[in-house]
């Protein structure tokens, strides 16, 4: 049953109540003073509720009360003196409230008391010097996280039944009795952390401050030993090696201890936490530390340790917290770290580590914080870092990392803080960083990043600090989101950025100018023009082959309603693996062709990068795009898209992207290299006839090529409506001249040597001559010729 709300009035029938246990509920309001009239009550347990107000003094009337547990509430005020009259009280708990003042001295005279829990309040004063005598049955004394002062009570050496003694986080000073633990045979929890117990003994950081450790060798049940942050000095006593092997937590950090880490530490095989941080330990990390296979937290930060991380650290498969920062450690991150698959926090900062981050880092899927800052790590960040799906903090600042920032970092969707400043990272800021919706701090300053600031960063609504200063960024600064607040964003040291809000005081962005046209208009296309010419010839043959077939209706509008992809220089750079030689298909004086895979649909494409150093390249590029836009045929490579941009060096970049032809070029099929005469390509008879015809057209004179034309192309013109003022002979002459001109173009464009092929401007000139000959009132003639040349009447989709 779960209770909530306020206590209801108590009726006479409740006067015989012996127990009130309402732990772990949602009770609110004050503790009723009427509870003091329940004279037979032996237990009052209201632990973990939402009670407020003060402790009623009337509770001192409960002479039979043995257990009073009021912890984990929001009670305030003082402990009433009347509670000192509860002579049968065994358990007294008021921890985790808002109580203050001094604890009534009468409460320390209740000889029946075995457990006193008053931690996490605001109590002041000192512990009675004779507490170990007046409370002879004391088993648990927890006064941690208060404001107690004064000396440590030496009489506690007499508390032979003590099992837990926690006086941590107070202002108690020493010395600690050297025989403190000699009679505490059942002691399992001893925590004196965060006091001033090293003061007043052998002096601050004195050599004899830890002499009391010898008395704890009799505590065979000891599991927790916490003496951290007390200014203890000297070396660890030899008696440390004789402590209980049941030890689970050994907390010695934030003292003034010197010497090396004892090799005997490895005998504590049940140890779950080893805290030696912020002392003056020197030497190396013992290799035998790998024997602590139950270790979950290893704290060695802030010492003078040197050498490499032992490979045996990979044996600590249960480790979730590793803190080695602020030492003199060297070497690289051992590959064995991949075995610590439960690691959540790793801090190796402020050392002298070298080498690269191992790819195995991606196996640490539970990692939440990785701090490698202020070392000498080199190399590029592994793509595998994107597998750290739980990563919230990444600190890589002040190292020697180089290369691009991997876009896979954007897959760490829980990332809140990322500090990469002070390296030599290059390339652009990945656009995908816009997907890190929970990012709060991002520092990419003091690198060699270039390109524009991604506008996608505007959407990072939780971003409170964006430092992009001292890079080589350029272009217009976004206006919205983080970029609208000068106290959040830092851009100084980027000399080429412009625009942004006025408060940034950046120069106005210049109006983009259209690149000047080159002087030379002649520009040959080693790949496209021959293909276009070949298609014209093949179209003639297709007409012969399909003349007698039934006509099919084709929606010509669908052929031209294709939406071109938008690709950038970086898209093509990634698609071709950086325009690598392994992806090179061919090269000529006007461009280079690479095979690539676009991320849009993972289909292979051929990317022709134009050599813009050739004069007239810009105008010829526009002419070629116009020609390809208006040309469709099933045997002509389809233009997927075009790209006109700027590369990472700031130079103009222009490329055409075609569908990739997996079976090679027409030249390869006509003249295969390495194939014997007995070997045969898998060509049909019709395909071979087409190839032989193409070969013939390249070798024959233009007059001979006319012999392959279907005579009906000339005969059927009589059925076309032409200007009645012209004779039959004139009409035949015009049509013959037009067809002859087309064939001549096809033959010239199919020349074996690229240097003998026609310029695109000459092709257009020849076609314009034929156009002028037949246009005007003869528009129907043009349609008639076009219909037969491209097979409109008998075509199929894709022709």
PDB file of N, CA and C in Angstrom, residues 705-752:
ATOM      1  N   UNK A 705      28.849   6.714 -97.840  1.00  0.00           N
ATOM      2  CA  UNK A 705      27.938   6.508 -96.711  1.00  0.00           C
ATOM      3  C   UNK A 705      26.493   6.711 -97.121  1.00  0.00           C
ATOM      4  N   UNK A 706      26.261   7.565 -98.128  1.00  0.00           N
ATOM      5  CA  UNK A 706      24.904   7.826 -98.588  1.00  0.00           C
ATOM      6  C   UNK A 706      24.224   6.565 -99.089  1.00  0.00           C
ATOM      7  N   UNK A 707      25.030   5.540 -99.456  1.00  0.00           N
ATOM      8  CA  UNK A 707      24.444   4.321 -99.996  1.00  0.00           C
ATOM      9  C   UNK A 707      23.670   3.537 -98.947  1.00  0.00           C
ATOM     10  N   UNK A 708      23.950   3.793 -97.667  1.00  0.00           N
ATOM     11  CA  UNK A 708      23.246   3.023 -96.623  1.00  0.00           C
ATOM     12  C   UNK A 708      21.905   3.630 -96.266  1.00  0.00           C
ATOM     13  N   UNK A 709      21.618   4.848 -96.745  1.00  0.00           N
ATOM     14  CA  UNK A 709      20.363   5.500 -96.401  1.00  0.00           C
ATOM     15  C   UNK A 709      19.193   4.826 -97.107  1.00  0.00           C
ATOM     16  N   UNK A 710      18.106   4.756 -96.415  1.00  0.00           N
ATOM     17  CA  UNK A 710      16.891   4.199 -96.984  1.00  0.00           C
ATOM     18  C   UNK A 710      16.359   5.147 -98.058  1.00  0.00           C
ATOM     19  N   UNK A 711      16.187   4.687 -99.321  1.00  0.00           N
ATOM     20  CA  UNK A 711      15.674   5.574-100.389  1.00  0.00           C
ATOM     21  C   UNK A 711      14.320   6.170-100.050  1.00  0.00           C
ATOM     22  N   UNK A 712      13.571   5.522 -99.164  1.00  0.00           N
ATOM     23  CA  UNK A 712      12.247   6.037 -98.832  1.00  0.00           C
ATOM     24  C   UNK A 712      12.315   7.377 -98.109  1.00  0.00           C
ATOM     25  N   UNK A 713      13.495   7.675 -97.504  1.00  0.00           N
ATOM     26  CA  UNK A 713      13.636   8.995 -96.881  1.00  0.00           C
ATOM     27  C   UNK A 713      13.486  10.108 -97.916  1.00  0.00           C
ATOM     28  N   UNK A 714      13.871   9.796 -99.199  1.00  0.00           N
ATOM     29  CA  UNK A 714      13.731  10.778-100.258  1.00  0.00           C
ATOM     30  C   UNK A 714      12.377  10.669-100.942  1.00  0.00           C
ATOM     31  N   UNK A 715      11.881   9.407-101.094  1.00  0.00           N
ATOM     32  CA  UNK A 715      10.620   9.208-101.812  1.00  0.00           C
ATOM     33  C   UNK A 715       9.434   9.741-101.013  1.00  0.00           C
ATOM     34  N   UNK A 716       9.461   9.524 -99.707  1.00  0.00           N
ATOM     35  CA  UNK A 716       8.298   9.887 -98.894  1.00  0.00           C
ATOM     36  C   UNK A 716       8.157  11.382 -98.696  1.00  0.00           C
ATOM     37  N   UNK A 717       9.210  12.141 -99.080  1.00  0.00           N
ATOM     38  CA  UNK A 717       9.069  13.585 -98.904  1.00  0.00           C
ATOM     39  C   UNK A 717       7.981  14.166 -99.774  1.00  0.00           C
ATOM     40  N   UNK A 718       7.598  13.432-100.823  1.00  0.00           N
ATOM     41  CA  UNK A 718       6.533  13.931-101.695  1.00  0.00           C
ATOM     42  C   UNK A 718       5.200  13.999-100.965  1.00  0.00           C
ATOM     43  N   UNK A 719       5.076  13.239 -99.850  1.00  0.00           N
ATOM     44  CA  UNK A 719       3.838  13.240 -99.084  1.00  0.00           C
ATOM     45  C   UNK A 719       3.781  14.345 -98.036  1.00  0.00           C
ATOM     46  N   UNK A 720       4.844  15.153 -97.974  1.00  0.00           N
ATOM     47  CA  UNK A 720       4.907  16.202 -96.960  1.00  0.00           C
ATOM     48  C   UNK A 720       4.468  17.519 -97.563  1.00  0.00           C
ATOM     49  N   UNK A 721       3.728  18.289 -96.766  1.00  0.00           N
ATOM     50  CA  UNK A 721       3.247  19.582 -97.270  1.00  0.00           C
ATOM     51  C   UNK A 721       4.383  20.576 -97.264  1.00  0.00           C
ATOM     52  N   UNK A 722       4.795  21.042 -98.518  1.00  0.00           N
ATOM     53  CA  UNK A 722       5.872  22.014 -98.677  1.00  0.00           C
ATOM     54  C   UNK A 722       5.315  23.197 -99.464  1.00  0.00           C
ATOM     55  N   UNK A 723       6.065  24.260 -99.498  1.00  0.00           N
ATOM     56  CA  UNK A 723       5.667  25.455-100.254  1.00  0.00           C
ATOM     57  C   UNK A 723       5.358  25.073-101.680  1.00  0.00           C
ATOM     58  N   UNK A 724       4.158  25.374-102.156  1.00  0.00           N
ATOM     59  CA  UNK A 724       3.733  24.974-103.498  1.00  0.00           C
ATOM     60  C   UNK A 724       4.529  25.643-104.600  1.00  0.00           C
ATOM     61  N   UNK A 725       5.298  26.679-104.246  1.00  0.00           N
ATOM     62  CA  UNK A 725       6.070  27.377-105.267  1.00  0.00           C
ATOM     63  C   UNK A 725       7.335  26.616-105.656  1.00  0.00           C
ATOM     64  N   UNK A 726       7.701  25.595-104.887  1.00  0.00           N
ATOM     65  CA  UNK A 726       8.910  24.848-105.195  1.00  0.00           C
ATOM     66  C   UNK A 726       8.573  23.621-106.016  1.00  0.00           C
ATOM     67  N   UNK A 727       9.511  23.247-106.887  1.00  0.00           N
ATOM     68  CA  UNK A 727       9.327  22.055-107.728  1.00  0.00           C
ATOM     69  C   UNK A 727       9.757  20.817-106.962  1.00  0.00           C
ATOM     70  N   UNK A 728       9.379  19.661-107.547  1.00  0.00           N
ATOM     71  CA  UNK A 728       9.779  18.383-106.962  1.00  0.00           C
ATOM     72  C   UNK A 728      11.284  18.243-106.896  1.00  0.00           C
ATOM     73  N   UNK A 729      11.990  18.690-107.916  1.00  0.00           N
ATOM     74  CA  UNK A 729      13.454  18.552-107.956  1.00  0.00           C
ATOM     75  C   UNK A 729      14.111  19.392-106.862  1.00  0.00           C
ATOM     76  N   UNK A 730      13.589  20.617-106.652  1.00  0.00           N
ATOM     77  CA  UNK A 730      14.172  21.477-105.612  1.00  0.00           C
ATOM     78  C   UNK A 730      13.986  20.866-104.237  1.00  0.00           C
ATOM     79  N   UNK A 731      12.758  20.313-104.015  1.00  0.00           N
ATOM     80  CA  UNK A 731      12.511  19.717-102.714  1.00  0.00           C
ATOM     81  C   UNK A 731      13.427  18.523-102.464  1.00  0.00           C
ATOM     82  N   UNK A 732      13.628  17.667-103.489  1.00  0.00           N
ATOM     83  CA  UNK A 732      14.520  16.524-103.320  1.00  0.00           C
ATOM     84  C   UNK A 732      15.950  16.979-103.070  1.00  0.00           C
ATOM     85  N   UNK A 733      16.382  17.995-103.709  1.00  0.00           N
ATOM     86  CA  UNK A 733      17.753  18.491-103.541  1.00  0.00           C
ATOM     87  C   UNK A 733      17.977  18.992-102.111  1.00  0.00           C
ATOM     88  N   UNK A 734      16.978  19.753-101.599  1.00  0.00           N
ATOM     89  CA  UNK A 734      17.118  20.252-100.233  1.00  0.00           C
ATOM     90  C   UNK A 734      17.194  19.113 -99.217  1.00  0.00           C
ATOM     91  N   UNK A 735      16.319  18.133 -99.376  1.00  0.00           N
ATOM     92  CA  UNK A 735      16.299  17.027 -98.428  1.00  0.00           C
ATOM     93  C   UNK A 735      17.568  16.206 -98.506  1.00  0.00           C
ATOM     94  N   UNK A 736      18.052  15.961 -99.736  1.00  0.00           N
ATOM     95  CA  UNK A 736      19.287  15.194 -99.909  1.00  0.00           C
ATOM     96  C   UNK A 736      20.466  15.932 -99.283  1.00  0.00           C
ATOM     97  N   UNK A 737      20.500  17.232 -99.482  1.00  0.00           N
ATOM     98  CA  UNK A 737      21.591  18.025 -98.909  1.00  0.00           C
ATOM     99  C   UNK A 737      21.563  17.997 -97.380  1.00  0.00           C
ATOM    100  N   UNK A 738      20.370  18.041 -96.818  1.00  0.00           N
ATOM    101  CA  UNK A 738      20.237  17.990 -95.355  1.00  0.00           C
ATOM    102  C   UNK A 738      20.727  16.664 -94.790  1.00  0.00           C
ATOM    103  N   UNK A 739      20.274  15.555 -95.384  1.00  0.00           N
ATOM    104  CA  UNK A 739      20.668  14.236 -94.907  1.00  0.00           C
ATOM    105  C   UNK A 739      22.156  14.005 -95.086  1.00  0.00           C
ATOM    106  N   UNK A 740      22.689  14.459 -96.228  1.00  0.00           N
ATOM    107  CA  UNK A 740      24.128  14.305 -96.470  1.00  0.00           C
ATOM    108  C   UNK A 740      24.931  15.067 -95.426  1.00  0.00           C
ATOM    109  N   UNK A 741      24.465  16.243 -95.065  1.00  0.00           N
ATOM    110  CA  UNK A 741      25.167  17.037 -94.051  1.00  0.00           C
ATOM    111  C   UNK A 741      25.189  16.325 -92.712  1.00  0.00           C
ATOM    112  N   UNK A 742      24.057  15.712 -92.303  1.00  0.00           N
ATOM    113  CA  UNK A 742      24.011  14.987 -91.044  1.00  0.00           C
ATOM    114  C   UNK A 742      24.976  13.822 -91.018  1.00  0.00           C
ATOM    115  N   UNK A 743      25.044  13.069 -92.115  1.00  0.00           N
ATOM    116  CA  UNK A 743      25.943  11.916 -92.175  1.00  0.00           C
ATOM    117  C   UNK A 743      27.388  12.371 -92.136  1.00  0.00           C
ATOM    118  N   UNK A 744      27.689  13.461 -92.819  1.00  0.00           N
ATOM    119  CA  UNK A 744      29.051  13.988 -92.790  1.00  0.00           C
ATOM    120  C   UNK A 744      29.467  14.359 -91.362  1.00  0.00           C
ATOM    121  N   UNK A 745      28.527  14.965 -90.642  1.00  0.00           N
ATOM    122  CA  UNK A 745      28.821  15.304 -89.241  1.00  0.00           C
ATOM    123  C   UNK A 745      29.116  14.048 -88.433  1.00  0.00           C
ATOM    124  N   UNK A 746      28.279  13.031 -88.610  1.00  0.00           N
ATOM    125  CA  UNK A 746      28.481  11.789 -87.870  1.00  0.00           C
ATOM    126  C   UNK A 746      29.809  11.143 -88.183  1.00  0.00           C
ATOM    127  N   UNK A 747      30.198  11.122 -89.464  1.00  0.00           N
ATOM    128  CA  UNK A 747      31.468  10.514 -89.850  1.00  0.00           C
ATOM    129  C   UNK A 747      32.632  11.306 -89.270  1.00  0.00           C
ATOM    130  N   UNK A 748      32.551  12.645 -89.370  1.00  0.00           N
ATOM    131  CA  UNK A 748      33.642  13.470 -88.863  1.00  0.00           C
ATOM    132  C   UNK A 748      33.801  13.329 -87.355  1.00  0.00           C
ATOM    133  N   UNK A 749      32.685  13.228 -86.639  1.00  0.00           N
ATOM    134  CA  UNK A 749      32.758  13.110 -85.182  1.00  0.00           C
ATOM    135  C   UNK A 749      33.205  11.733 -84.725  1.00  0.00           C
ATOM    136  N   UNK A 750      33.191  10.746 -85.644  1.00  0.00           N
ATOM    137  CA  UNK A 750      33.595   9.385 -85.300  1.00  0.00           C
ATOM    138  C   UNK A 750      35.026   9.103 -85.703  1.00  0.00           C
ATOM    139  N   UNK A 751      35.789  10.131 -86.019  1.00  0.00           N
ATOM    140  CA  UNK A 751      37.175   9.934 -86.418  1.00  0.00           C
ATOM    141  C   UNK A 751      37.943   9.221 -85.322  1.00  0.00           C
ATOM    142  N   UNK A 752      38.872   8.343 -85.701  1.00  0.00           N
ATOM    143  CA  UNK A 752      39.636   7.552 -84.752  1.00  0.00           C
ATOM    144  C   UNK A 752      40.427   8.439 -83.800  1.00  0.00           C
TER     145      UNK A 752
END
